[in-house]
PDB file of N, CA, C and O and ligand atoms in Angstrom:
ATOM      1  N   MET R  25       5.991   8.597 -11.833  1.00 93.00           N
ATOM      2  CA  MET R  25       5.957   7.201 -11.607  1.00 93.00           C
ATOM      3  C   MET R  25       4.965   7.388 -10.058  1.00 93.00           C
ATOM      4  O   MET R  25       4.954   8.280  -9.633  1.00 93.00           O
ATOM      5  N   PRO R  26       4.227   6.235 -10.209  1.00 96.00           N
ATOM      6  CA  PRO R  26       3.092   6.010  -9.192  1.00 96.00           C
ATOM      7  C   PRO R  26       3.697   6.330  -7.897  1.00 96.00           C
ATOM      8  O   PRO R  26       4.996   5.144  -7.691  1.00 96.00           O
ATOM      9  N   VAL R  27       3.399   6.089  -7.025  1.00 98.00           N
ATOM     10  CA  VAL R  27       3.589   6.262  -5.463  1.00 98.00           C
ATOM     11  C   VAL R  27       2.597   5.707  -4.732  1.00 98.00           C
ATOM     12  O   VAL R  27       1.460   6.394  -4.409  1.00 98.00           O
ATOM     13  N   ILE R  28       3.008   4.691  -3.550  1.00 98.00           N
ATOM     14  CA  ILE R  28       1.452   4.176  -3.010  1.00 98.00           C
ATOM     15  C   ILE R  28       1.728   5.396  -1.778  1.00 98.00           C
ATOM     16  O   ILE R  28       2.700   5.946  -0.683  1.00 98.00           O
ATOM     17  N   VAL R  29      -0.001   6.032  -1.130  1.00 98.00           N
ATOM     18  CA  VAL R  29       0.063   6.391  -0.553  1.00 98.00           C
ATOM     19  C   VAL R  29      -1.034   5.519   0.271  1.00 98.00           C
ATOM     20  O   VAL R  29      -2.164   4.994   0.503  1.00 98.00           O
ATOM     21  N   VAL R  30      -0.901   5.383   1.647  1.00 98.00           N
ATOM     22  CA  VAL R  30      -1.390   4.666   2.658  1.00 98.00           C
ATOM     23  C   VAL R  30      -2.439   5.764   3.645  1.00 98.00           C
ATOM     24  O   VAL R  30      -1.485   6.274   4.255  1.00 98.00           O
ATOM     25  N   ASP R  31      -3.383   5.868   3.886  1.00 98.00           N
ATOM     26  CA  ASP R  31      -4.430   6.646   4.572  1.00 98.00           C
ATOM     27  C   ASP R  31      -4.453   5.693   6.162  1.00 98.00           C
ATOM     28  O   ASP R  31      -5.458   4.716   6.045  1.00 98.00           O
ATOM     29  N   MET R  32      -3.715   6.094   7.117  1.00 97.00           N
ATOM     30  CA  MET R  32      -3.452   5.496   8.737  1.00 97.00           C
ATOM     31  C   MET R  32      -5.041   5.524   9.330  1.00 97.00           C
ATOM     32  O   MET R  32      -4.931   4.758   9.782  1.00 97.00           O
ATOM     33  N   ASP R  33      -5.566   6.412   9.013  1.00 98.00           N
ATOM     34  CA  ASP R  33      -6.748   6.866   9.626  1.00 98.00           C
ATOM     35  C   ASP R  33      -7.962   5.578   9.335  1.00 98.00           C
ATOM     36  O   ASP R  33      -9.180   5.727  10.000  1.00 98.00           O
ATOM     37  N   LYS R  34      -7.784   5.120   8.128  1.00 98.00           N
ATOM     38  CA  LYS R  34      -8.992   4.446   7.549  1.00 98.00           C
ATOM     39  C   LYS R  34      -8.177   2.969   7.376  1.00 98.00           C
ATOM     40  O   LYS R  34      -9.115   2.058   7.949  1.00 98.00           O
ATOM     41  N   CYS R  35      -7.494   2.363   7.954  1.00 98.00           N
ATOM     42  CA  CYS R  35      -6.468   1.408   8.003  1.00 98.00           C
ATOM     43  C   CYS R  35      -7.040   0.507   9.415  1.00 98.00           C
ATOM     44  O   CYS R  35      -6.921   1.735  10.411  1.00 98.00           O
ATOM     45  N   THR R  36      -7.640  -0.315   9.069  1.00 98.00           N
ATOM     46  CA  THR R  36      -8.096  -1.244  10.846  1.00 98.00           C
ATOM     47  C   THR R  36      -7.472  -1.871  10.449  1.00 98.00           C
ATOM     48  O   THR R  36      -7.707  -3.035  11.766  1.00 98.00           O
ATOM     49  N   GLY R  37      -6.065  -2.065   9.971  1.00 98.00           N
ATOM     50  CA  GLY R  37      -5.816  -3.914  10.349  1.00 98.00           C
ATOM     51  C   GLY R  37      -5.502  -4.897   9.649  1.00 98.00           C
ATOM     52  O   GLY R  37      -5.470  -6.186   9.923  1.00 98.00           O
ATOM     53  N   HIS R  38      -6.651  -5.157   8.495  1.00 98.00           N
ATOM     54  CA  HIS R  38      -6.998  -6.235   8.012  1.00 98.00           C
ATOM     55  C   HIS R  38      -5.988  -7.312   7.363  1.00 98.00           C
ATOM     56  O   HIS R  38      -6.026  -8.297   7.379  1.00 98.00           O
ATOM     57  N   GLY R  39      -4.676  -6.361   7.214  1.00 98.00           N
ATOM     58  CA  GLY R  39      -3.444  -7.135   6.937  1.00 98.00           C
ATOM     59  C   GLY R  39      -3.270  -7.604   5.330  1.00 98.00           C
ATOM     60  O   GLY R  39      -2.492  -8.183   4.842  1.00 98.00           O
ATOM     61  N   ARG R  40      -4.377  -7.206   4.152  1.00 98.00           N
ATOM     62  CA  ARG R  40      -4.205  -8.355   3.253  1.00 98.00           C
ATOM     63  C   ARG R  40      -3.491  -7.230   2.874  1.00 98.00           C
ATOM     64  O   ARG R  40      -2.465  -8.259   1.512  1.00 98.00           O
ATOM     65  N   CYS R  41      -3.085  -6.401   2.470  1.00 98.00           N
ATOM     66  CA  CYS R  41      -2.017  -5.495   1.942  1.00 98.00           C
ATOM     67  C   CYS R  41      -0.949  -6.071   2.203  1.00 98.00           C
ATOM     68  O   CYS R  41      -0.277  -6.352   1.060  1.00 98.00           O
ATOM     69  N   TYR R  42      -0.134  -6.646   2.785  1.00 98.00           N
ATOM     70  CA  TYR R  42       1.061  -7.293   2.702  1.00 98.00           C
ATOM     71  C   TYR R  42       1.305  -8.485   3.176  1.00 98.00           C
ATOM     72  O   TYR R  42       2.439  -8.827   2.349  1.00 98.00           O
ATOM     73  N   ALA R  43      -0.209  -8.965   2.851  1.00 98.00           N
ATOM     74  CA  ALA R  43      -0.475 -10.910   2.299  1.00 98.00           C
ATOM     75  C   ALA R  43      -0.067 -10.656   1.070  1.00 98.00           C
ATOM     76  O   ALA R  43       0.544 -11.765   0.676  1.00 98.00           O
ATOM     77  N   VAL R  44      -0.624  -9.477   0.235  1.00 98.00           N
ATOM     78  CA  VAL R  44      -0.731  -9.676  -1.454  1.00 98.00           C
ATOM     79  C   VAL R  44       0.311  -9.331  -1.649  1.00 98.00           C
ATOM     80  O   VAL R  44       0.432  -9.628  -3.014  1.00 98.00           O
ATOM     81  N   ALA R  45       1.153  -8.282  -1.322  1.00 98.00           N
ATOM     82  CA  ALA R  45       2.202  -6.970  -1.336  1.00 98.00           C
ATOM     83  C   ALA R  45       3.671  -7.911  -0.636  1.00 98.00           C
ATOM     84  O   ALA R  45       3.761  -6.140  -0.057  1.00 98.00           O
ATOM     85  N   PRO R  46       3.759  -8.553  -0.401  1.00 97.00           N
ATOM     86  CA  PRO R  46       5.538  -8.859   0.712  1.00 97.00           C
ATOM     87  C   PRO R  46       6.223  -8.373   0.181  1.00 97.00           C
ATOM     88  O   PRO R  46       6.698  -7.512   1.215  1.00 97.00           O
ATOM     89  N   LEU R  47       6.309  -7.673  -0.975  1.00 97.00           N
ATOM     90  CA  LEU R  47       7.483  -6.963  -1.118  1.00 97.00           C
ATOM     91  C   LEU R  47       7.236  -4.910  -1.133  1.00 97.00           C
ATOM     92  O   LEU R  47       8.416  -4.604  -1.329  1.00 97.00           O
ATOM     93  N   LEU R  48       6.139  -5.073  -1.200  1.00 98.00           N
ATOM     94  CA  LEU R  48       5.922  -3.792  -0.767  1.00 98.00           C
ATOM     95  C   LEU R  48       5.405  -3.128   0.263  1.00 98.00           C
ATOM     96  O   LEU R  48       6.158  -1.866   0.741  1.00 98.00           O
ATOM     97  N   PHE R  49       5.349  -4.227   1.524  1.00 98.00           N
ATOM     98  CA  PHE R  49       4.792  -3.474   2.796  1.00 98.00           C
ATOM     99  C   PHE R  49       5.229  -4.586   3.693  1.00 98.00           C
ATOM    100  O   PHE R  49       5.214  -5.821   3.607  1.00 98.00           O
ATOM    101  N   THR R  50       5.320  -4.544   4.800  1.00 98.00           N
ATOM    102  CA  THR R  50       5.646  -5.142   6.289  1.00 98.00           C
ATOM    103  C   THR R  50       4.326  -4.823   6.690  1.00 98.00           C
ATOM    104  O   THR R  50       3.850  -3.096   6.817  1.00 98.00           O
ATOM    105  N   ASP R  51       4.296  -5.374   8.131  1.00 98.00           N
ATOM    106  CA  ASP R  51       3.505  -4.981   9.019  1.00 98.00           C
ATOM    107  C   ASP R  51       4.264  -4.199  10.217  1.00 98.00           C
ATOM    108  O   ASP R  51       5.529  -4.842  10.990  1.00 98.00           O
ATOM    109  N   ASP R  52       3.690  -3.803  11.258  1.00 97.00           N
ATOM    110  CA  ASP R  52       4.235  -3.300  12.450  1.00 97.00           C
ATOM    111  C   ASP R  52       3.327  -4.271  12.930  1.00 97.00           C
ATOM    112  O   ASP R  52       2.854  -5.064  13.122  1.00 97.00           O
ATOM    113  N   ASP R  53       3.997  -3.373  14.629  1.00 97.00           N
ATOM    114  CA  ASP R  53       3.276  -4.331  15.766  1.00 97.00           C
ATOM    115  C   ASP R  53       2.149  -4.705  15.970  1.00 97.00           C
ATOM    116  O   ASP R  53       1.681  -5.829  16.712  1.00 97.00           O
ATOM    117  N   GLU R  54       0.733  -3.075  15.308  1.00 95.00           N
ATOM    118  CA  GLU R  54      -0.061  -3.564  15.751  1.00 95.00           C
ATOM    119  C   GLU R  54      -1.117  -3.765  14.579  1.00 95.00           C
ATOM    120  O   GLU R  54      -2.088  -3.848  14.073  1.00 95.00           O
ATOM    121  N   GLY R  55      -0.424  -4.760  13.208  1.00 96.00           N
ATOM    122  CA  GLY R  55      -0.494  -4.862  12.453  1.00 96.00           C
ATOM    123  C   GLY R  55      -1.256  -3.552  10.860  1.00 96.00           C
ATOM    124  O   GLY R  55      -1.680  -4.723  10.372  1.00 96.00           O
ATOM    125  N   ARG R  56       0.074  -2.842  11.906  1.00 97.00           N
ATOM    126  CA  ARG R  56      -0.419  -1.639  10.318  1.00 97.00           C
ATOM    127  C   ARG R  56       0.605  -1.639   9.342  1.00 97.00           C
ATOM    128  O   ARG R  56       2.095  -2.487   9.835  1.00 97.00           O
ATOM    129  N   PRO R  57       0.390  -1.675   7.950  1.00 98.00           N
ATOM    130  CA  PRO R  57       0.719  -1.429   7.095  1.00 98.00           C
ATOM    131  C   PRO R  57       2.351  -0.351   7.037  1.00 98.00           C
ATOM    132  O   PRO R  57       2.461   0.662   7.962  1.00 98.00           O
ATOM    133  N   ILE R  58       3.280  -0.848   6.886  1.00 98.00           N
ATOM    134  CA  ILE R  58       4.540  -0.138   6.408  1.00 98.00           C
ATOM    135  C   ILE R  58       5.105   0.038   4.838  1.00 98.00           C
ATOM    136  O   ILE R  58       5.141  -1.292   4.912  1.00 98.00           O
ATOM    137  N   VAL R  59       5.048   0.911   4.386  1.00 98.00           N
ATOM    138  CA  VAL R  59       5.641   0.762   3.209  1.00 98.00           C
ATOM    139  C   VAL R  59       7.163   0.223   3.201  1.00 98.00           C
ATOM    140  O   VAL R  59       7.668   1.523   3.292  1.00 98.00           O
ATOM    141  N   LEU R  60       7.509  -0.296   2.129  1.00 98.00           N
ATOM    142  CA  LEU R  60       8.701  -0.808   2.135  1.00 98.00           C
ATOM    143  C   LEU R  60       9.622   0.164   1.025  1.00 98.00           C
ATOM    144  O   LEU R  60      10.421   0.431   0.814  1.00 98.00           O
ATOM    145  N   VAL R  61       8.369   0.169  -0.206  1.00 95.00           N
ATOM    146  CA  VAL R  61       8.552   0.637  -1.292  1.00 95.00           C
ATOM    147  C   VAL R  61       7.495   1.732  -2.170  1.00 95.00           C
ATOM    148  O   VAL R  61       6.634   1.293  -2.272  1.00 95.00           O
ATOM    149  N   SER R  62       7.727   2.864  -2.074  1.00 92.00           N
ATOM    150  CA  SER R  62       6.890   3.941  -2.386  1.00 92.00           C
ATOM    151  C   SER R  62       7.004   3.935  -3.991  1.00 92.00           C
ATOM    152  O   SER R  62       5.363   4.083  -3.934  1.00 92.00           O
ATOM    153  N   HIS R  63       7.676   3.888  -4.580  1.00 97.00           N
ATOM    154  CA  HIS R  63       7.617   4.080  -5.976  1.00 97.00           C
ATOM    155  C   HIS R  63       7.332   3.102  -6.650  1.00 97.00           C
ATOM    156  O   HIS R  63       8.258   2.112  -6.336  1.00 97.00           O
ATOM    157  N   VAL R  64       6.700   2.797  -7.656  1.00 97.00           N
ATOM    158  CA  VAL R  64       6.910   1.431  -8.417  1.00 97.00           C
ATOM    159  C   VAL R  64       6.125   1.929  -9.502  1.00 97.00           C
ATOM    160  O   VAL R  64       5.454   2.679  -9.685  1.00 97.00           O
ATOM    161  N   GLU R  65       6.624   0.630 -10.285  1.00 96.00           N
ATOM    162  CA  GLU R  65       6.385   0.739 -11.837  1.00 96.00           C
ATOM    163  C   GLU R  65       6.438  -1.198 -12.056  1.00 96.00           C
ATOM    164  O   GLU R  65       6.994  -1.499 -11.393  1.00 96.00           O
ATOM    165  N   GLY R  66       5.818  -1.285 -13.595  1.00 97.00           N
ATOM    166  CA  GLY R  66       6.116  -2.215 -13.769  1.00 97.00           C
ATOM    167  C   GLY R  66       5.576  -3.255 -13.287  1.00 97.00           C
ATOM    168  O   GLY R  66       4.129  -3.174 -12.352  1.00 97.00           O
ATOM    169  N   ASP R  67       5.965  -4.705 -12.700  1.00 96.00           N
ATOM    170  CA  ASP R  67       5.868  -5.665 -11.572  1.00 96.00           C
ATOM    171  C   ASP R  67       5.427  -5.385 -10.092  1.00 96.00           C
ATOM    172  O   ASP R  67       4.349  -5.991  -9.786  1.00 96.00           O
ATOM    173  N   SER R  68       6.132  -4.278  -9.754  1.00 97.00           N
ATOM    174  CA  SER R  68       5.324  -3.613  -8.858  1.00 97.00           C
ATOM    175  C   SER R  68       4.820  -2.985  -8.192  1.00 97.00           C
ATOM    176  O   SER R  68       3.450  -2.861  -7.797  1.00 97.00           O
ATOM    177  N   GLU R  69       4.264  -1.404  -9.504  1.00 97.00           N
ATOM    178  CA  GLU R  69       2.843  -1.245  -9.511  1.00 97.00           C
ATOM    179  C   GLU R  69       2.207  -2.466  -9.957  1.00 97.00           C
ATOM    180  O   GLU R  69       0.302  -2.313  -9.473  1.00 97.00           O
ATOM    181  N   LYS R  70       2.139  -3.180 -10.204  1.00 97.00           N
ATOM    182  CA  LYS R  70       0.708  -4.274 -10.294  1.00 97.00           C
ATOM    183  C   LYS R  70       0.566  -5.535  -9.025  1.00 97.00           C
ATOM    184  O   LYS R  70      -0.718  -5.392  -8.642  1.00 97.00           O
ATOM    185  N   GLN R  71       1.502  -5.270  -8.052  1.00 97.00           N
ATOM    186  CA  GLN R  71       1.238  -6.163  -7.051  1.00 97.00           C
ATOM    187  C   GLN R  71       0.433  -4.402  -5.792  1.00 97.00           C
ATOM    188  O   GLN R  71       0.335  -4.901  -5.428  1.00 97.00           O
ATOM    189  N   ALA R  72       1.238  -3.514  -6.359  1.00 98.00           N
ATOM    190  CA  ALA R  72       0.719  -2.351  -5.782  1.00 98.00           C
ATOM    191  C   ALA R  72      -0.429  -2.428  -5.501  1.00 98.00           C
ATOM    192  O   ALA R  72      -1.652  -2.137  -4.905  1.00 98.00           O
ATOM    193  N   LEU R  73      -1.360  -2.621  -6.940  1.00 98.00           N
ATOM    194  CA  LEU R  73      -2.838  -2.552  -7.394  1.00 98.00           C
ATOM    195  C   LEU R  73      -3.311  -3.710  -6.907  1.00 98.00           C
ATOM    196  O   LEU R  73      -4.439  -3.498  -6.401  1.00 98.00           O
ATOM    197  N   ALA R  74      -2.617  -4.719  -6.349  1.00 98.00           N
ATOM    198  CA  ALA R  74      -3.009  -5.287  -6.442  1.00 98.00           C
ATOM    199  C   ALA R  74      -3.759  -5.379  -4.547  1.00 98.00           C
ATOM    200  O   ALA R  74      -4.555  -5.441  -4.169  1.00 98.00           O
ATOM    201  N   ALA R  75      -2.796  -4.682  -4.136  1.00 98.00           N
ATOM    202  CA  ALA R  75      -3.122  -4.518  -2.216  1.00 98.00           C
ATOM    203  C   ALA R  75      -4.217  -2.944  -2.220  1.00 98.00           C
ATOM    204  O   ALA R  75      -4.569  -3.010  -0.969  1.00 98.00           O
ATOM    205  N   VAL R  76      -3.816  -2.584  -3.381  1.00 98.00           N
ATOM    206  CA  VAL R  76      -5.256  -1.001  -3.571  1.00 98.00           C
ATOM    207  C   VAL R  76      -6.529  -2.229  -3.122  1.00 98.00           C
ATOM    208  O   VAL R  76      -7.671  -1.974  -2.876  1.00 98.00           O
ATOM    209  N   ALA R  77      -7.140  -3.215  -4.383  1.00 98.00           N
ATOM    210  CA  ALA R  77      -7.984  -3.914  -4.328  1.00 98.00           C
ATOM    211  C   ALA R  77      -8.494  -4.979  -2.937  1.00 98.00           C
ATOM    212  O   ALA R  77      -9.320  -5.123  -3.195  1.00 98.00           O
ATOM    213  N   ALA R  78      -7.460  -5.183  -2.358  1.00 98.00           N
ATOM    214  CA  ALA R  78      -7.329  -5.979  -1.568  1.00 98.00           C
ATOM    215  C   ALA R  78      -7.977  -5.625  -0.708  1.00 98.00           C
ATOM    216  O   ALA R  78      -8.431  -6.126   0.718  1.00 98.00           O
ATOM    217  N   CYS R  79      -7.323  -4.066  -0.034  1.00 98.00           N
ATOM    218  CA  CYS R  79      -7.750  -3.358   1.306  1.00 98.00           C
ATOM    219  C   CYS R  79      -9.586  -3.055   1.083  1.00 98.00           C
ATOM    220  O   CYS R  79     -10.093  -2.350   0.656  1.00 98.00           O
ATOM    221  N   PRO R  80      -9.842  -4.274   2.239  1.00 98.00           N
ATOM    222  CA  PRO R  80     -11.147  -3.427   2.384  1.00 98.00           C
ATOM    223  C   PRO R  80     -11.560  -2.564   3.279  1.00 98.00           C
ATOM    224  O   PRO R  80     -12.809  -1.499   3.209  1.00 98.00           O
ATOM    225  N   GLU R  81     -10.869  -1.248   3.500  1.00 98.00           N
ATOM    226  CA  GLU R  81     -11.387   0.000   3.998  1.00 98.00           C
ATOM    227  C   GLU R  81     -10.901   1.396   2.957  1.00 98.00           C
ATOM    228  O   GLU R  81     -11.440   2.130   3.436  1.00 98.00           O
ATOM    229  N   SER R  82     -10.382   0.709   1.306  1.00 98.00           N
ATOM    230  CA  SER R  82      -9.879   1.647   0.465  1.00 98.00           C
ATOM    231  C   SER R  82      -9.180   2.308   1.632  1.00 98.00           C
ATOM    232  O   SER R  82      -9.089   3.870   1.050  1.00 98.00           O
ATOM    233  N   ALA R  83      -8.012   1.777   1.905  1.00 98.00           N
ATOM    234  CA  ALA R  83      -7.157   3.119   2.502  1.00 98.00           C
ATOM    235  C   ALA R  83      -5.837   2.983   1.911  1.00 98.00           C
ATOM    236  O   ALA R  83      -4.708   3.850   2.460  1.00 98.00           O
ATOM    237  N   ILE R  84      -5.634   2.458   0.947  1.00 98.00           N
ATOM    238  CA  ILE R  84      -4.598   2.456  -0.105  1.00 98.00           C
ATOM    239  C   ILE R  84      -4.670   2.572  -1.540  1.00 98.00           C
ATOM    240  O   ILE R  84      -6.097   2.472  -2.331  1.00 98.00           O
ATOM    241  N   TRP R  85      -4.530   3.720  -1.960  1.00 98.00           N
ATOM    242  CA  TRP R  85      -4.376   3.831  -3.587  1.00 98.00           C
ATOM    243  C   TRP R  85      -2.774   4.801  -4.432  1.00 98.00           C
ATOM    244  O   TRP R  85      -2.098   4.763  -2.971  1.00 98.00           O
ATOM    245  N   LEU R  86      -3.320   4.843  -5.374  1.00 98.00           N
ATOM    246  CA  LEU R  86      -1.686   5.123  -6.416  1.00 98.00           C
ATOM    247  C   LEU R  86      -1.786   6.730  -6.505  1.00 98.00           C
ATOM    248  O   LEU R  86      -2.812   7.021  -6.712  1.00 98.00           O
ATOM    249  N   GLU R  87      -1.095   7.400  -6.631  1.00 97.00           N
ATOM    250  CA  GLU R  87      -1.101   8.894  -6.913  1.00 97.00           C
ATOM    251  C   GLU R  87       0.709   9.026  -7.985  1.00 97.00           C
ATOM    252  O   GLU R  87       1.339   8.487  -7.396  1.00 97.00           O
ATOM    253  N   ASP R  88       0.137   9.530  -8.329  1.00 94.00           N
ATOM    254  CA  ASP R  88       0.817  10.305 -10.139  1.00 94.00           C
ATOM    255  C   ASP R  88       2.122  10.962  -9.081  1.00 94.00           C
ATOM    256  O   ASP R  88       1.497  12.097  -8.572  1.00 94.00           O
ATOM    257  N   ASP R  89       3.463  10.731  -8.806  1.00 86.00           N
ATOM    258  CA  ASP R  89       4.338  11.370  -8.938  1.00 86.00           C
ATOM    259  C   ASP R  89       4.842  12.209  -9.831  1.00 86.00           C
ATOM    260  O   ASP R  89       4.941  11.919 -10.556  1.00 86.00           O
ATOM    261  N   GLU R  90       4.681  13.781  -9.769  1.00 75.00           N
ATOM    262  CA  GLU R  90       5.036  14.518 -10.850  1.00 75.00           C
ATOM    263  C   GLU R  90       6.792  14.528 -11.102  1.00 75.00           C
ATOM    264  O   GLU R  90       6.868  15.428 -12.191  1.00 75.00           O
ATOM    265  N   GLN R  91       7.416  13.899 -10.592  1.00 62.00           N
ATOM    266  CA  GLN R  91       8.797  13.990 -11.113  1.00 62.00           C
ATOM    267  C   GLN R  91       9.221  13.421 -11.839  1.00 62.00           C
ATOM    268  O   GLN R  91       8.791  11.970 -12.129  1.00 62.00           O
TER     269      GLN R  91
HETATM  270 FE1  LIG H   7      -5.005  -1.418   6.624  1.00 66.16          FE
HETATM  271 FE2  LIG H   7      -6.454  -2.236   4.854  1.00 66.16          FE
HETATM  272 FE3  LIG H   7      -3.594  -3.042   4.666  1.00 66.16          FE
HETATM  273  S1  LIG H   7      -7.160  -1.721   6.271  1.00 66.16           S
HETATM  274  S2  LIG H   7      -3.466  -3.578   7.108  1.00 66.16           S
HETATM  275  S3  LIG H   7      -4.072  -0.685   4.615  1.00 66.16           S
HETATM  276  S4  LIG H   7      -5.385  -4.473   3.901  1.00 66.16           S
END
């Protein structure tokens, strides 16, 4: 099952991830994303891919969890 990865070194706080995928991300006090659901499939994977596409810093991607 794909797992969401966020590189906090790349994130500059654009906030598009939690705007387009509010079920998967929320934001902390500094506007950085907090992943609410790390493993995604089906509709949640589609939402995760929308967040990947929306991030201008390419700070989010999906990796295959081998389990
Ligand atoms: Fe950061 Fe990209 Fe979200 S810059 S706040 S991970 S849209």
